[in-house]
GROMACS .gro file of C-alpha atoms in nm:
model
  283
    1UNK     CA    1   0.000   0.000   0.000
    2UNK     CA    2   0.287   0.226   0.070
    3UNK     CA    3   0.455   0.164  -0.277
    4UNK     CA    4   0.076   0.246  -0.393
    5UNK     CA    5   0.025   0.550  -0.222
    6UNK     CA    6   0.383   0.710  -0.319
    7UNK     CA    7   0.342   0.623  -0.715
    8UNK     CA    8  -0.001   0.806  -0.630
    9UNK     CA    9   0.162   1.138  -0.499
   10UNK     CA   10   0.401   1.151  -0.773
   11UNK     CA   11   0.138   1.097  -1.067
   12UNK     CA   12  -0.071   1.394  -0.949
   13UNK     CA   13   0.221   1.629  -0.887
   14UNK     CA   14   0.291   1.595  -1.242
   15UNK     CA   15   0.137   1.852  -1.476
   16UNK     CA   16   0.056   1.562  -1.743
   17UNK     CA   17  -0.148   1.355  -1.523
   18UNK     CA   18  -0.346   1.699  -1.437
   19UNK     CA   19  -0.640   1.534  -1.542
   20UNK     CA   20  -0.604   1.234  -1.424
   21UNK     CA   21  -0.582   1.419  -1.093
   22UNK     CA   22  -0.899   1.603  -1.111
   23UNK     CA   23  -1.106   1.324  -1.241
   24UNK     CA   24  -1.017   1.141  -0.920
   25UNK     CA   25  -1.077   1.414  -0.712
   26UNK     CA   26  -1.400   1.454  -0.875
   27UNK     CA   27  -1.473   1.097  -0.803
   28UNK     CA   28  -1.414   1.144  -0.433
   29UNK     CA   29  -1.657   1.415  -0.394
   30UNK     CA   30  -1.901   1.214  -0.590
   31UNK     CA   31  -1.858   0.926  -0.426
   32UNK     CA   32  -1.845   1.065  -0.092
   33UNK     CA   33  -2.192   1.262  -0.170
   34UNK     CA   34  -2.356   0.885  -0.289
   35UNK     CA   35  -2.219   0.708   0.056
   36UNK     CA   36  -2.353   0.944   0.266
   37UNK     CA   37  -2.693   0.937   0.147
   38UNK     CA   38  -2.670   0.549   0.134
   39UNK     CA   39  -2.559   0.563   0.498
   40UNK     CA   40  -2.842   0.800   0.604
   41UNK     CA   41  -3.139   0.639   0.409
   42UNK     CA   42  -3.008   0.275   0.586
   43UNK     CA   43  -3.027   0.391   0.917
   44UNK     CA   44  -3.333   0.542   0.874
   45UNK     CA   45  -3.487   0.236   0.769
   46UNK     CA   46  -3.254  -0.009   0.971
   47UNK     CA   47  -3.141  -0.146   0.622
   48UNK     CA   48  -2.831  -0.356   0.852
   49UNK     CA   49  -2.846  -0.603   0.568
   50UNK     CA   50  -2.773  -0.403   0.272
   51UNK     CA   51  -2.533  -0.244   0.468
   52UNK     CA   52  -2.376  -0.540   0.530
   53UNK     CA   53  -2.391  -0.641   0.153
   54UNK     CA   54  -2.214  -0.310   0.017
   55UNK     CA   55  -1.927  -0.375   0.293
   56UNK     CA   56  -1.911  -0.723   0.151
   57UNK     CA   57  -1.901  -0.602  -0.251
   58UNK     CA   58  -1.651  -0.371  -0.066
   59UNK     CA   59  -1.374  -0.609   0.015
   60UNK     CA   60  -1.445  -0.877  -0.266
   61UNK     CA   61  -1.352  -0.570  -0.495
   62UNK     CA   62  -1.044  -0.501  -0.280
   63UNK     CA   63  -0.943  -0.868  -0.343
   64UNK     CA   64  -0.982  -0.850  -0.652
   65UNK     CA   65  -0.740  -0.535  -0.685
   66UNK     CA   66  -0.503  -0.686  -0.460
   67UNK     CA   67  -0.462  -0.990  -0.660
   68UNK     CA   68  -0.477  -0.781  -1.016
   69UNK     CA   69  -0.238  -0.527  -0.900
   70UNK     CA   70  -0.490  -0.279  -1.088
   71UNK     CA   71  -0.363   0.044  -0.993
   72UNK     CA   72  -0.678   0.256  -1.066
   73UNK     CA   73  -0.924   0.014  -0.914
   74UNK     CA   74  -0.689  -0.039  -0.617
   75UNK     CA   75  -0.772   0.346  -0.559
   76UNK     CA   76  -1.129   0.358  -0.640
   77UNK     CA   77  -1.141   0.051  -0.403
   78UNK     CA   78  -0.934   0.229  -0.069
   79UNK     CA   79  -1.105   0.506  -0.119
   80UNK     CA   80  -1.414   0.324  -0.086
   81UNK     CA   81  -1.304   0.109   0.224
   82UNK     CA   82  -1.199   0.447   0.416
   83UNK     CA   83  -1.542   0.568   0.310
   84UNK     CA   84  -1.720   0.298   0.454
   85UNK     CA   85  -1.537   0.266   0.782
   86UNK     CA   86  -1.531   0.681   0.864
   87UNK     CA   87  -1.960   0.702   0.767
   88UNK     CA   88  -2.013   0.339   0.977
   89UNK     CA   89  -1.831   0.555   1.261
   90UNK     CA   90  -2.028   0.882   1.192
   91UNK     CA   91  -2.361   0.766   1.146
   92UNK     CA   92  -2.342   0.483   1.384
   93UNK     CA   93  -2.178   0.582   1.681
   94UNK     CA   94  -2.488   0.603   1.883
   95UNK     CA   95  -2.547   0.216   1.801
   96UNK     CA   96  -2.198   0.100   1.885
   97UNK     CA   97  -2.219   0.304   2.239
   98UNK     CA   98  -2.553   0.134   2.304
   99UNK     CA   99  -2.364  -0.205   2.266
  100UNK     CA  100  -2.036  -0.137   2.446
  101UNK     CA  101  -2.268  -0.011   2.746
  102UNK     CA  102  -2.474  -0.309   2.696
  103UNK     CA  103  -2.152  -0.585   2.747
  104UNK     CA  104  -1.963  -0.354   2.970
  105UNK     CA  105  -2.206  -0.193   3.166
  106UNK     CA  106  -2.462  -0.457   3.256
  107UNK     CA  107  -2.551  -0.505   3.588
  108UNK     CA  108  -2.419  -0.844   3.753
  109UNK     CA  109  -2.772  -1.085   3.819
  110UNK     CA  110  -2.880  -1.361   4.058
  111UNK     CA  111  -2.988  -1.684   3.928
  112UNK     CA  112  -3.354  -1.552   3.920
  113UNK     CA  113  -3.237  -1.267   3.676
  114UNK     CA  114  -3.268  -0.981   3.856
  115UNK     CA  115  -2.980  -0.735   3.961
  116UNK     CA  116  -2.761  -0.867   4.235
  117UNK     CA  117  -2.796  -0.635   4.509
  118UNK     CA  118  -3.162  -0.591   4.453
  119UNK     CA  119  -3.400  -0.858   4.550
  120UNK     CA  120  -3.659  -0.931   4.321
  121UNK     CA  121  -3.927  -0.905   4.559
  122UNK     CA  122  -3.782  -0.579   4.646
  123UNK     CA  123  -3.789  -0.460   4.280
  124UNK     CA  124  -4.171  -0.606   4.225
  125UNK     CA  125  -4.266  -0.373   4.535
  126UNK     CA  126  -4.100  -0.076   4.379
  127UNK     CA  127  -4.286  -0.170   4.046
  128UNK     CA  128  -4.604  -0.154   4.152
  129UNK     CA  129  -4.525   0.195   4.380
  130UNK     CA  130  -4.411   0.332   4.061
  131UNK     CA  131  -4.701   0.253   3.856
  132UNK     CA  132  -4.988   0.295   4.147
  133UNK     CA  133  -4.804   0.645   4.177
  134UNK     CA  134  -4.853   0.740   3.717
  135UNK     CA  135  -5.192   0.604   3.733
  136UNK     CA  136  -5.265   0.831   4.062
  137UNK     CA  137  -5.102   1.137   3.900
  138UNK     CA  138  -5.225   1.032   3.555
  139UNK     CA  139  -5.612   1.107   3.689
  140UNK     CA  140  -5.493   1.476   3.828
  141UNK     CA  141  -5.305   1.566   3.528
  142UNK     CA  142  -4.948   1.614   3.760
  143UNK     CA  143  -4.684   1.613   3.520
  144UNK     CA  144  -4.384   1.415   3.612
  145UNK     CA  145  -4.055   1.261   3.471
  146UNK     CA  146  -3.918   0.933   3.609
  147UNK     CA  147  -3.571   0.770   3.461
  148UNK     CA  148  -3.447   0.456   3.478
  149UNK     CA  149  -3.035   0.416   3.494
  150UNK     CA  150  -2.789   0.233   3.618
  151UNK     CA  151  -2.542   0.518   3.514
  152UNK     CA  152  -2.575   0.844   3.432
  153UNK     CA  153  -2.336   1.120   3.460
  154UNK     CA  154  -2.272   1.302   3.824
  155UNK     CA  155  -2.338   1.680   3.651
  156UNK     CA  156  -2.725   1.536   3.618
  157UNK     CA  157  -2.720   1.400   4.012
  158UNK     CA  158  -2.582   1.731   4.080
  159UNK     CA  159  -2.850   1.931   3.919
  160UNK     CA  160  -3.058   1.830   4.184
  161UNK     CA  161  -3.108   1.706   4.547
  162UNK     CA  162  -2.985   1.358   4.612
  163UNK     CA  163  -3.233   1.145   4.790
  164UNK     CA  164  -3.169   0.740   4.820
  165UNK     CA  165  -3.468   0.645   4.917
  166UNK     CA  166  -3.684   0.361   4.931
  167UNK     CA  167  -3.937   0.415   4.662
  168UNK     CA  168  -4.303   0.489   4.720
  169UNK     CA  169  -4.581   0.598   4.537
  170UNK     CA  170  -4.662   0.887   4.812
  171UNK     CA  171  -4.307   1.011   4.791
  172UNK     CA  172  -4.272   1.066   4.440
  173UNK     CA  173  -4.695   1.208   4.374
  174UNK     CA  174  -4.481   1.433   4.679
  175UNK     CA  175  -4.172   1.557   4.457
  176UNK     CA  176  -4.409   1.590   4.190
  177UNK     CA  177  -4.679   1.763   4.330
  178UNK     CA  178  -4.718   2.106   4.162
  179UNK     CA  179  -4.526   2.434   4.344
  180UNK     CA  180  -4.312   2.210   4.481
  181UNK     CA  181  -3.930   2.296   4.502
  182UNK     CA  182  -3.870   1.945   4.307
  183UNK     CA  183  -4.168   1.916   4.057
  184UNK     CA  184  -4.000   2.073   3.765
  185UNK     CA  185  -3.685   1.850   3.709
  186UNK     CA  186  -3.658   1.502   3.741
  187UNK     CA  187  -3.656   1.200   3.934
  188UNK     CA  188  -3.358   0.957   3.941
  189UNK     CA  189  -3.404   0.555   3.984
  190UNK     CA  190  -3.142   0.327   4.044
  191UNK     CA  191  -3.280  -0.003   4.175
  192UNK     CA  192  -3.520  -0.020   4.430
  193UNK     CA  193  -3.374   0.360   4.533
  194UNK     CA  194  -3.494   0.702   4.439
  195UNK     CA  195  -3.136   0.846   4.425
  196UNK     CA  196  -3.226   1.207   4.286
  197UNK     CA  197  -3.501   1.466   4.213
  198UNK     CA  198  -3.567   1.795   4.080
  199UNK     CA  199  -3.264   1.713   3.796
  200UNK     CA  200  -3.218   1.848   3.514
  201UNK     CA  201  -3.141   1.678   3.216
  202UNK     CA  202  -3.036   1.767   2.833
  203UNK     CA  203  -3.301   1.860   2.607
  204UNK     CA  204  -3.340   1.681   2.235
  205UNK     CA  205  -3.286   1.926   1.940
  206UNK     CA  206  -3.504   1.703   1.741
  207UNK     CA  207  -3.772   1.919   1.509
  208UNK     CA  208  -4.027   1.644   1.426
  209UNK     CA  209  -4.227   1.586   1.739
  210UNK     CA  210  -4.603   1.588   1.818
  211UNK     CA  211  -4.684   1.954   1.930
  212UNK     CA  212  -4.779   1.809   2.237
  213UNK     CA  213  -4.477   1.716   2.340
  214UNK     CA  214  -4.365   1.956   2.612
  215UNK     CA  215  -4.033   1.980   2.802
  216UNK     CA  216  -4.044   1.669   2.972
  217UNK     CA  217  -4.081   1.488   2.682
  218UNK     CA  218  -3.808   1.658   2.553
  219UNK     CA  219  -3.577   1.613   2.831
  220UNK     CA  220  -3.671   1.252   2.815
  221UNK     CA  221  -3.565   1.180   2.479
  222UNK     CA  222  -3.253   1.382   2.516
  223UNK     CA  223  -3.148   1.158   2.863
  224UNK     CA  224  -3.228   0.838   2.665
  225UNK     CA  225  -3.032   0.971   2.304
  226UNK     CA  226  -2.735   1.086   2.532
  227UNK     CA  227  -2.732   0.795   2.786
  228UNK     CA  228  -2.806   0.407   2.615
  229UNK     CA  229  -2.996   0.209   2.792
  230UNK     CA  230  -3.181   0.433   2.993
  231UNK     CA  231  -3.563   0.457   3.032
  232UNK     CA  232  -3.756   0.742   3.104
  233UNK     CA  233  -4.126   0.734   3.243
  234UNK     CA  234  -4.313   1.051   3.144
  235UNK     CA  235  -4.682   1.171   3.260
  236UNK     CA  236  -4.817   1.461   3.066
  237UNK     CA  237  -4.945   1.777   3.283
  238UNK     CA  238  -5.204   1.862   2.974
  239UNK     CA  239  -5.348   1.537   2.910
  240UNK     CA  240  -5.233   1.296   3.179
  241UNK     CA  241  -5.137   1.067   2.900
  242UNK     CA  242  -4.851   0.803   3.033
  243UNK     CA  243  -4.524   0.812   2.802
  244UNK     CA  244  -4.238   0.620   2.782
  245UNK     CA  245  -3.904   0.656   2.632
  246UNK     CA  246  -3.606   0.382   2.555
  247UNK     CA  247  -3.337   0.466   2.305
  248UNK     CA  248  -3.460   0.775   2.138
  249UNK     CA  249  -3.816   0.536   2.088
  250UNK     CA  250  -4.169   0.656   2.222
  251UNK     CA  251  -4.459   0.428   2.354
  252UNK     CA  252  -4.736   0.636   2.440
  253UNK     CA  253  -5.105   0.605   2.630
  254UNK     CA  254  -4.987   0.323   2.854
  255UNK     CA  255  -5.176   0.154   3.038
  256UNK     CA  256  -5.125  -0.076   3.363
  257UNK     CA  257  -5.016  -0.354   3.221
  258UNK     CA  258  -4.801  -0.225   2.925
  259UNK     CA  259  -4.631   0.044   3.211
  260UNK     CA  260  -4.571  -0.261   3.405
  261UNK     CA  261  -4.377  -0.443   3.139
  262UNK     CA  262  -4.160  -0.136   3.085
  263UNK     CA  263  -4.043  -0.106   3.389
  264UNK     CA  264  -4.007  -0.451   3.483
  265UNK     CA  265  -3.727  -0.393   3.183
  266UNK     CA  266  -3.596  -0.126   3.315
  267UNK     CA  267  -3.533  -0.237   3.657
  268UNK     CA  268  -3.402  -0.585   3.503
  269UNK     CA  269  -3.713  -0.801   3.632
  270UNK     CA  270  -3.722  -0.951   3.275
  271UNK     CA  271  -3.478  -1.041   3.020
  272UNK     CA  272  -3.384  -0.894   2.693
  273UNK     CA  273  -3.618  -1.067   2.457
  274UNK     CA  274  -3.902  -0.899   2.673
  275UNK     CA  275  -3.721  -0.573   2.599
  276UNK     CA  276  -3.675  -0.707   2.205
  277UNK     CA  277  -4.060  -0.697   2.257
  278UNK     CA  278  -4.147  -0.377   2.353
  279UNK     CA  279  -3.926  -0.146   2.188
  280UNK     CA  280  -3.820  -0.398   1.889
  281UNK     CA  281  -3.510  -0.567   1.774
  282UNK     CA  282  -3.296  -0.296   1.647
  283UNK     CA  283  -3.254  -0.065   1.913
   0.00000   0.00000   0.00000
């Protein structure tokens, strides 16, 4: 590749090869343009196959150069492979985040599944606190803001008043309650623990949401966009409607039972198919 890349720079610092030169560079632009726009449309749509399939014509080309000792298609065909590997980093570093948190970052489990220094009967308590408290503040229209993480950054504990404690549905229809010193930011859940409240989290900057989305939605899909693997819980002061947020994805009008399988997710009472489930494979 080195032999390549030198025979390279001395073709295009020659004045007869000035062509040459600009047809290439014109090919990079173009090139660059069509990859992009490839790259965008498959993650859109979660096209992972054909994604896989041009990374796969990809290399069989660069075989094929290799073993031809082409000298134009060996370019064409690096030029392509960096192309691929810096728009797979661009446009999918959110994805490969969510997986390195996802191996390095999962919680450690008893036999039963659930997190090790949390009791599942402890978590099933704190379930059904959590939802008897949405459905309560559903009814009154109390807007509220519940997330879900294992870890999230100190500057968001920070933002507000740390709590740990034991989670009930009268303490957090409390924090929320309107006028409150807490009710505006939100409350943190680790475990069975209410660790933090009145926080403030980062906002999306996405332009495409229902107008009814207010700030707590926003600040929901923002946590859950900047922090993988986190869920958010969110009940609407206008309408009372029960939201919830995983990954930058929104389930809306929950009820009981669907609120109940969320958060039996996010507090690691059931296993990742069950998540698969709810939210869908490609996360």
């Amino acid at each position: 590749m080195l032999e390549f890349l030198k025979k390279f720079v001395a073709n295009i610092t020659q004045m007869d090869n000035l062509m040459t030169t600009i047809s290439y560079a014109i090919f990079v632009v173009m090139a660059t343009f069509v990859f992009f726009l490839f790259f965008c449309y498959a993650k859109k749509r979660n096209l992972r196959l054909y994604t896989l399939l041009v990374a796969l014509v990809i290399f069989v080309l660069f075989g094929v150069a290799f073993l031809t000792s082409a000298s134009e298609l060996t370019f064409y065909v690096y030029f392509a492979l960096v192309v691929l590997c810096v728009m797979s980093i661009v446009l999918f570093t959110q994805d490969i985040n969510r997986n390195i948190f996802r191996t390095s970052g999962g919680r450690k489990l008893n036999k039963d599944g659930s997190p090790a220094q949390y009791g599942s009967e402890d978590l099933t308590k704190s379930t059904n606190e959590i939802i008897k408290a949405c459905l309560r503040m559903s009814k009154t229209d109390t807007g509220a803001l519940i997330v879900f993480a294992d870890n999230i950054s100190d500057e968001i504990l920070d933002s507000g008043i740390r709590v740990n404690a034991e989670i009930t549905a009268e303490l957090l229809e409390t924090m929320f309650f309107p006028k409150t010193p807490l009710h505006d930011g939100a409350v943190i859940i680790t475990g069975n623990r209410v660790v933090a409240a009145g926080c403030y989290l980062p906002l999306t900057q996405a332009q495409n949401l229902p107008r009814e989305f207010g700030t707590r939605h926003r600040a929901a899909i923002g946590v859950s966009g900047a922090f993988p693997g986190v869920t958010a819980i969110v009940v609407s002061e206008e309408t009372g409607i029960i939201s919830a947020v995983h990954d930058n994805k929104v389930k809306r009008y929950l009820d009981a039972k669907l609120l109940q399988s969320i958060l039996e997710c996010a507090l690691g009472l059931a296993d990742e198919s069950a998540e698969d489930k709810i939210w869908g494979e490609n996360r």
